[in-house]
């Protein structure tokens, strides 16, 4: 489909007096996110793991709103999936 | 690294972002949520296709006007259908919905609202921005004197307060006397309530022999649900009664908590422009209003809400941009005087545009009058008649000259609204008292017509 917003994911960071700290914070946010997705995949079928990982991901999305959107992320709006196309 | 730290802001990066960068952030997020709605909501896609709009048409923030608006009527039209009960605007698998809420139905049939857990986190995030801006900190013990029921506002406040590390005392089910007693017992430092209830609780406390300003420890009150905290006379009544700072906030079930008054009390509310895109449209022509001094209709987008997206929602709130930025340092723009009224409430009486809040401002500037009042507009023959009933303030001797007082009131009302009123002083305690949303303005012409 043309003009999906995901085509803009390569957008550069938005200029900010806090560019340096934002870059570092964003690295931390992405680490948490990737770790939570790995955890979720490893615990697939175990509700106690999957559901708690989803909660971490929802909170991580709030960090993305506060930090990572300034860096041109994220590629997915729904926190529980790495790619909205899978919804 | 420490440069970003600040005790003034929940997020110093976004709240002080220079306007140009803030607009860029809004544009990216706006395009993203429009595409999300287009791809996943049958309601939005149908509207957009009918209007010949495609998300790819968005090249600048000014292009936002190309996106068709969504109103309450659209949302009412789809509900009750599959995926039940939300219908065509649901953008996520129903298994992902964790919260059901609904609008109060003040203006007609209630609208159902679905939220995912992510949206729920987002609601708490909206409220965290606003509570932090109003000086709430982890040491506060906050009282919420409501059973939250299926209405979203105080739930979101509760979750935000928890996120911020406050201690939350949920005051549902209790009657007003028991709530006042609990607040005294726990020495709560803050409260959130509707302006009507803030005043009603103070009146109740006085009857119990408790003066809220001296006998209670509440020093911070956040109002929701009604515009009173942005009406100067109502705000000062509440502040005097409680010996507390009173702050306004704006939000709606379908939108989110989009605006807040900051601690500077600048005579208006900030739009949280990191999370929302606010557009103002001229009331008569519909053209975009970007300049201060012109009242318009607020059309608003929640940039991060996903289960049922709020994209260019016609809020029917009337707002006006302020001339000056706020001294608090936030780059989020200010709406002067908060929400000035509802498009549907601003009505022509005898050919004059009248906002009900203007009447409240006058009535509550009279210390001789009680908080309650009632306005009825009706047809008398071919002419409009506007009647206003007021009560004397409690504790005033009954032999006071009410005729002279009413003459003074008539004069002030005429100055403020350019209209003459049929005034009546009724006995103290006769007008209806409201706990949640008050209905003090009745336009019978609409019913008769
Ligand atoms: Zn401010």
XYZ file of C-alpha atoms and ligand atoms in Angstrom:
537
model
C 0.000 0.000 0.000
C 1.527 3.370 -0.950
C 2.224 6.098 1.590
C 2.076 3.933 4.680
C 3.412 5.951 7.554
C 6.046 3.276 8.058
C 7.772 4.670 4.994
C 8.696 7.670 7.110
C 10.453 5.568 9.714
C 13.811 6.617 8.367
C 12.970 10.207 9.316
C 15.929 11.874 11.033
C 15.771 12.851 14.706
C 13.980 16.124 15.420
C 16.408 18.857 16.468
C 16.415 19.464 20.203
C 18.673 21.096 22.763
C 18.562 17.669 24.419
C 19.680 15.700 21.346
C 22.547 13.954 23.111
C 20.585 12.746 26.113
C 17.648 11.783 23.886
C 19.904 9.531 21.821
C 21.164 7.805 24.947
C 17.677 7.460 26.429
C 16.350 6.068 23.170
C 19.084 3.408 23.139
C 17.938 2.366 26.623
C 14.289 2.261 25.571
C 15.055 0.120 22.515
C 17.094 -2.293 24.653
C 14.145 -2.777 27.019
C 11.810 -3.247 24.092
C 13.968 -5.813 22.362
C 14.523 -7.651 25.638
C 10.770 -7.740 26.310
C 10.059 -9.115 22.827
C 12.758 -11.794 23.277
C 11.255 -12.696 26.643
C 7.791 -12.896 25.151
C 8.960 -15.148 22.327
C 10.863 -17.418 24.702
C 7.839 -17.668 26.989
C 5.293 -18.190 24.224
C 2.315 -20.093 25.595
C 3.145 -19.230 29.196
C 0.546 -16.629 30.144
C 2.502 -15.454 33.171
C 5.375 -14.491 30.895
C 3.486 -13.247 27.829
C 1.049 -11.037 29.736
C 3.667 -9.465 31.973
C 5.909 -8.873 28.961
C 2.977 -7.105 27.255
C 2.629 -4.819 30.270
C 6.317 -3.952 30.067
C 5.871 -3.213 26.374
C 2.887 -0.940 27.025
C 4.941 1.019 29.562
C 7.842 1.056 27.138
C 5.551 2.659 24.576
C 5.093 5.554 27.012
C 8.875 5.924 27.083
C 8.815 5.977 23.301
C 6.202 8.750 23.347
C 8.401 10.748 25.703
C 11.748 9.965 24.089
C 11.866 7.863 20.941
C 9.295 9.708 18.801
C 11.819 12.560 18.802
C 14.321 10.133 17.256
C 12.055 9.223 14.340
C 10.741 6.026 15.934
C 8.887 3.786 16.451
C 7.934 1.710 13.425
C 4.970 0.165 15.200
C 2.108 1.897 17.025
C 0.750 -1.162 18.816
C 3.171 -1.922 21.617
C 2.528 -5.684 21.670
C 3.773 -6.347 18.156
C 7.025 -5.495 16.378
C 5.186 -4.867 13.139
C 1.645 -3.485 12.961
C 1.124 -5.439 9.749
C 0.942 -8.571 11.903
C -2.093 -7.300 13.809
C 23.325 15.300 30.622
C 21.813 16.961 33.635
C 20.615 19.811 31.440
C 17.342 18.021 30.792
C 16.521 17.620 34.471
C 13.929 19.980 35.831
C 11.549 20.039 38.753
C 9.072 22.107 36.767
C 8.104 19.701 34.023
C 7.012 16.085 33.731
C 8.970 15.958 30.473
C 11.275 18.982 30.039
C 12.293 17.825 26.570
C 8.806 17.948 25.062
C 7.269 20.682 27.200
C 9.913 23.232 26.243
C 10.469 22.101 22.665
C 10.755 25.167 20.387
C 7.531 25.715 18.400
C 9.043 24.774 15.038
C 10.263 21.399 16.312
C 7.013 20.848 18.192
C 5.065 21.320 14.945
C 7.396 18.848 13.196
C 6.807 16.273 15.936
C 3.052 16.858 15.704
C 3.079 16.528 11.942
C 4.901 13.187 12.019
C 2.608 11.849 14.701
C -0.502 13.214 13.006
C 0.370 11.534 9.703
C 1.058 8.303 11.568
C -2.280 8.229 13.425
C -4.239 9.268 10.305
C -2.680 6.346 8.429
C -3.410 4.033 11.347
C -7.080 5.073 11.302
C -7.263 4.812 7.513
C -5.794 1.333 7.479
C -7.671 -0.119 10.445
C -10.945 1.709 11.103
C -13.753 1.011 8.655
C -15.484 4.182 9.844
C -12.501 6.428 9.127
C -11.609 4.761 5.849
C -15.159 5.133 4.520
C -15.254 8.808 5.522
C -11.873 9.479 3.957
C -12.638 7.649 0.742
C -15.960 9.426 0.410
C -14.133 12.743 0.699
C -11.423 11.667 -1.760
C -8.762 11.920 0.925
C -5.753 9.631 1.279
C -3.112 9.848 4.061
C -0.517 10.335 1.323
C -2.077 13.775 0.732
C -0.545 15.031 3.973
C 2.633 16.979 3.241
C 2.576 19.701 5.910
C 0.704 20.252 9.162
C -1.532 22.774 7.368
C -2.828 19.877 5.232
C -4.603 18.580 8.331
C -7.735 20.441 7.168
C -8.003 17.921 4.316
C -8.798 15.156 6.808
C -12.568 14.776 7.303
C -13.772 15.465 10.831
C -15.450 12.867 13.006
C -18.296 13.821 15.331
C -20.293 12.272 18.135
C -23.008 11.336 15.641
C -20.537 9.115 13.730
C -19.560 7.363 16.942
C -23.198 6.862 17.959
C -23.991 5.505 14.505
C -21.550 2.608 14.709
C -21.991 1.356 18.224
C -23.855 -1.759 19.147
C -22.509 -3.366 15.972
C -19.578 -5.740 15.446
C -17.057 -5.909 16.903
C -19.650 -5.572 19.635
C -20.306 -3.075 21.119
C -17.811 -0.691 19.515
C -18.461 -1.138 15.809
C -16.459 0.120 12.872
C -13.957 2.383 14.630
C -12.212 -0.383 16.536
C -8.642 -0.676 15.230
C -7.322 -3.560 17.315
C -8.389 -7.181 17.848
C -11.160 -7.149 20.479
C -8.986 -9.421 22.645
C -6.685 -6.427 23.117
C -9.433 -4.252 24.626
C -9.026 -4.087 28.394
C -11.201 -1.104 29.322
C -14.808 -0.190 28.651
C -15.864 3.366 29.411
C -18.631 5.592 28.110
C -19.476 9.257 27.824
C -21.806 10.799 30.361
C -24.562 11.205 27.792
C -25.148 14.826 28.842
C -25.828 15.771 25.221
C -27.651 12.654 24.096
C -27.093 8.929 23.799
C -23.900 7.838 25.562
C -20.958 6.748 23.398
C -18.974 3.589 24.194
C -15.215 3.813 24.290
C -12.704 0.963 24.060
C -9.129 1.236 25.280
C -6.253 -1.248 25.203
C -3.887 -1.492 28.157
C -1.487 0.637 26.121
C -4.211 3.314 25.792
C -4.831 3.074 29.502
C -1.142 3.710 30.145
C -1.488 6.646 27.771
C -4.448 8.062 29.717
C -2.299 7.994 32.858
C 0.505 9.666 30.912
C -1.803 12.536 29.853
C -2.841 13.041 33.455
C 0.752 12.829 34.699
C 1.692 15.821 32.529
C -1.164 17.811 33.985
C -0.856 16.830 37.636
C 2.886 17.477 37.607
C 2.285 20.911 36.020
C -0.109 21.659 38.877
C 2.510 20.885 41.494
C 1.468 17.379 42.537
C 4.460 15.493 43.889
C 5.106 12.103 45.481
C 4.546 13.457 48.995
C 0.901 14.335 48.236
C -1.973 12.301 49.608
C -4.841 12.818 47.199
C -8.545 12.211 47.769
C -10.950 11.379 44.935
C -14.472 11.885 46.273
C -16.271 9.782 43.653
C -17.206 6.274 42.734
C -15.583 6.357 39.300
C -18.135 4.106 37.668
C -17.921 3.819 33.866
C -16.683 7.397 33.441
C -13.054 7.791 32.596
C -11.778 11.030 34.136
C -11.171 10.080 37.745
C -9.942 6.612 36.824
C -7.240 8.173 34.685
C -6.412 10.635 37.464
C -6.129 7.731 39.894
C -3.733 5.754 37.667
C -1.629 8.840 36.952
C -1.376 9.684 40.630
C -0.133 6.154 41.301
C 2.412 6.389 38.484
C 3.692 9.647 39.971
C 4.141 8.048 43.365
C 1.293 9.877 45.114
C -0.775 8.174 47.763
C -4.321 7.775 46.472
C -7.398 7.631 48.692
C -10.435 6.520 46.656
C -13.496 8.119 48.221
C -16.318 6.360 46.397
C -19.610 5.132 47.906
C -19.320 7.390 51.000
C -21.746 10.279 51.404
C -20.421 13.831 51.419
C -20.221 14.090 55.222
C -18.258 10.862 55.470
C -15.903 12.096 52.741
C -15.229 15.341 54.560
C -14.585 13.396 57.749
C -12.199 11.012 55.946
C -10.295 13.916 54.433
C -9.884 15.443 57.869
C -8.903 12.120 59.450
C -6.191 11.413 56.824
C -5.005 15.023 56.454
C -5.201 14.704 52.666
C -3.247 17.394 50.821
C -5.037 17.373 47.475
C -8.369 16.569 45.861
C -9.890 16.191 42.417
C -13.561 16.883 41.746
C -16.072 18.801 39.658
C -16.336 22.525 40.557
C -19.949 21.980 41.564
C -18.946 19.278 44.015
C -15.956 21.239 45.336
C -18.380 23.995 46.341
C -20.989 21.529 47.568
C -18.453 19.765 49.798
C -17.361 23.080 51.307
C -21.004 23.917 52.074
C -21.462 20.478 53.679
C -18.259 20.853 55.730
C -19.451 24.218 57.033
C -22.706 22.609 58.160
C -20.619 20.017 60.028
C -18.798 22.863 61.800
C -15.644 22.281 59.738
C -14.050 25.191 57.902
C -12.183 23.585 54.984
C -9.717 26.474 54.749
C -8.599 26.042 58.374
C -9.629 22.605 59.566
C -8.582 20.597 56.495
C -5.133 20.301 54.903
C -6.174 20.379 51.236
C -3.898 22.800 49.405
C -4.382 21.731 45.803
C -7.578 20.923 43.910
C -7.900 19.809 40.308
C -11.245 20.251 38.643
C -12.740 18.127 35.911
C -16.043 17.747 34.138
C -17.199 21.377 34.067
C -15.590 24.688 33.095
C -15.887 26.360 36.543
C -12.194 26.349 37.470
C -11.468 28.628 34.512
C -14.262 31.045 35.416
C -12.481 33.579 37.653
C -15.364 34.183 40.088
C -16.023 30.449 40.538
C -12.317 29.713 40.905
C -11.890 32.334 43.628
C -14.981 31.044 45.458
C -13.452 27.576 45.540
C -9.993 28.849 46.492
C -11.390 30.938 49.348
C -13.626 28.154 50.633
C -10.789 25.630 50.729
C -7.733 27.832 51.286
C -6.284 25.920 48.339
C -5.059 26.497 44.810
C -7.651 25.369 42.277
C -6.580 24.248 38.807
C -8.530 23.419 35.701
C -8.087 20.535 33.302
C -9.841 19.695 30.057
C -10.622 16.328 28.605
C -13.285 14.067 27.221
C -13.874 10.336 27.030
C -13.459 10.200 23.242
C -10.402 12.475 23.263
C -8.264 12.149 26.380
C -7.032 14.722 28.905
C -5.871 17.281 26.366
C -5.405 20.464 28.375
C -4.296 21.714 31.748
C -3.796 24.844 33.755
C -0.254 25.145 35.138
C 0.861 26.462 38.515
C 1.296 29.973 37.101
C -2.510 30.117 36.738
C -2.165 32.149 33.546
C -5.914 32.581 32.997
C -6.056 29.738 30.539
C -5.142 26.148 29.842
C -2.180 24.689 27.978
C -2.946 22.243 25.201
C -0.685 19.223 25.702
C 0.773 19.549 22.230
C 3.149 16.622 22.658
C 0.164 14.278 22.815
C -2.566 16.192 20.957
C -3.031 18.326 17.872
C -5.516 21.115 18.542
C -7.059 22.993 15.638
C -9.482 25.877 16.043
C -12.122 26.633 13.420
C -14.012 29.885 13.041
C -17.550 29.373 14.391
C -19.248 30.837 11.347
C -16.911 30.289 8.392
C -15.046 27.163 9.508
C -11.683 28.661 8.424
C -8.680 27.703 10.580
C -8.054 30.188 13.404
C -4.403 30.544 14.353
C -4.443 34.087 15.661
C -5.420 35.119 19.204
C -8.679 36.882 19.919
C -11.084 34.859 17.753
C -13.337 32.279 19.334
C -13.621 29.003 17.499
C -14.556 25.364 17.583
C -11.887 22.987 18.860
C -11.114 20.121 16.485
C -8.704 17.765 18.155
C -6.556 14.712 17.470
C -5.124 12.363 20.074
C -1.779 11.544 18.475
C -1.098 8.265 20.292
C -4.444 6.676 21.076
C -4.949 3.471 19.121
C -7.977 1.293 20.006
C -10.555 3.833 18.855
C -8.592 6.649 17.313
C -9.593 10.254 17.901
C -8.623 11.942 14.644
C -9.919 15.454 13.961
C -12.730 14.960 16.429
C -15.265 17.765 16.572
C -15.155 18.429 20.312
C -17.841 21.138 20.114
C -15.812 23.037 22.707
C -15.366 26.752 22.082
C -11.839 28.066 22.693
C -9.661 31.029 21.836
C -5.846 31.199 21.541
C -4.123 33.473 24.080
C -1.970 36.409 22.967
C 1.060 35.692 25.126
C 3.035 32.555 25.903
C 2.857 31.404 29.524
C 5.530 32.469 31.998
C 5.981 28.814 33.063
C 8.252 28.246 30.070
C 6.139 25.619 28.348
C 5.931 26.002 24.601
C 2.486 24.334 24.641
C 0.017 26.998 23.502
C -2.598 28.436 25.846
C -6.356 28.599 25.381
C -7.426 31.824 27.021
C -10.077 31.331 29.703
C -10.100 27.525 29.233
C -13.078 26.046 27.443
C -15.390 29.015 26.970
C -18.507 26.975 26.336
C -20.015 24.422 24.018
C -20.859 25.213 20.419
C -24.381 23.993 21.205
C -24.671 26.137 24.352
C -23.545 29.358 22.795
C -26.868 30.563 21.652
C -28.490 33.640 20.215
C -30.879 35.314 22.612
C -32.639 38.412 21.250
C -30.056 38.372 18.463
C -27.118 38.506 20.902
C -24.553 35.664 21.200
C -24.633 34.394 24.778
C -22.246 31.979 26.535
C -23.711 30.533 29.758
C -20.313 30.867 31.453
C -20.646 34.670 31.248
C -23.742 34.506 33.483
C -21.917 32.287 35.982
C -19.025 34.728 36.079
C -21.397 37.568 37.051
C -23.516 35.621 39.565
C -20.522 34.244 41.414
C -18.848 37.649 41.597
C -21.626 38.632 44.076
C -20.676 37.507 47.607
C -24.333 38.096 48.610
C -25.410 35.242 46.313
C -25.093 31.485 46.805
C -23.239 29.243 44.345
C -26.352 27.849 42.678
C -28.350 29.573 39.965
C -30.640 28.596 37.132
C -31.097 30.132 33.699
C -34.161 29.468 31.549
C -34.509 30.838 28.031
C -37.941 30.618 26.448
C -40.230 32.268 23.948
C -42.719 34.801 25.195
C -44.863 35.568 22.177
C -42.373 36.217 19.399
C -39.664 37.366 21.760
C -36.990 35.527 23.687
C -37.134 35.830 27.441
C -34.245 34.959 29.678
C -34.967 34.264 33.330
C -32.355 33.891 36.032
C -33.089 32.516 39.489
C -30.567 33.026 42.280
C -30.332 32.255 45.991
C -29.005 34.372 48.831
C -25.633 33.273 50.211
C -25.943 31.076 53.306
C -25.705 32.910 56.603
C -26.897 36.259 55.294
C -29.804 37.838 57.200
C -33.094 37.414 55.247
C -34.141 41.043 55.751
C -31.443 42.227 53.360
C -32.670 44.407 50.551
C -32.891 41.870 47.756
C -34.443 44.349 45.311
C -31.411 46.597 45.413
C -29.195 43.554 45.034
C -31.135 42.351 42.003
C -30.887 45.818 40.433
C -27.110 45.651 40.867
C -27.069 42.150 39.402
C -29.174 43.286 36.431
C -26.705 46.082 35.769
C -23.663 43.790 35.834
C -25.371 41.176 33.644
C -26.231 43.815 31.085
C -22.635 45.047 31.036
C -21.256 41.536 30.583
C -23.813 40.016 28.197
C -25.745 42.913 26.609
C -29.025 41.330 27.676
C -31.791 42.107 30.164
C -32.996 39.330 32.461
C -36.121 38.490 34.424
C -34.555 38.048 37.851
C -35.914 36.193 40.824
C -34.466 35.633 44.278
C -35.630 32.286 45.618
C -35.267 30.915 49.136
C -31.908 29.506 50.126
C -31.585 25.808 49.286
C -34.440 25.639 46.742
C -32.393 25.357 43.529
C -31.181 21.886 42.543
C -27.762 20.722 43.774
C -25.577 18.643 41.456
C -22.826 16.131 42.212
C -21.415 15.598 38.737
C -22.307 17.620 35.671
C -24.640 20.458 36.519
C -27.478 21.491 34.190
C -28.038 25.101 35.120
C -28.768 26.448 31.650
C -32.055 25.449 30.045
C -33.035 26.589 26.586
C -36.721 25.712 26.286
C -36.928 27.251 22.803
C -35.158 24.153 21.455
C -37.735 21.877 23.053
C -40.689 24.033 22.002
C -39.420 24.357 18.418
Zn 2.042 27.666 31.971
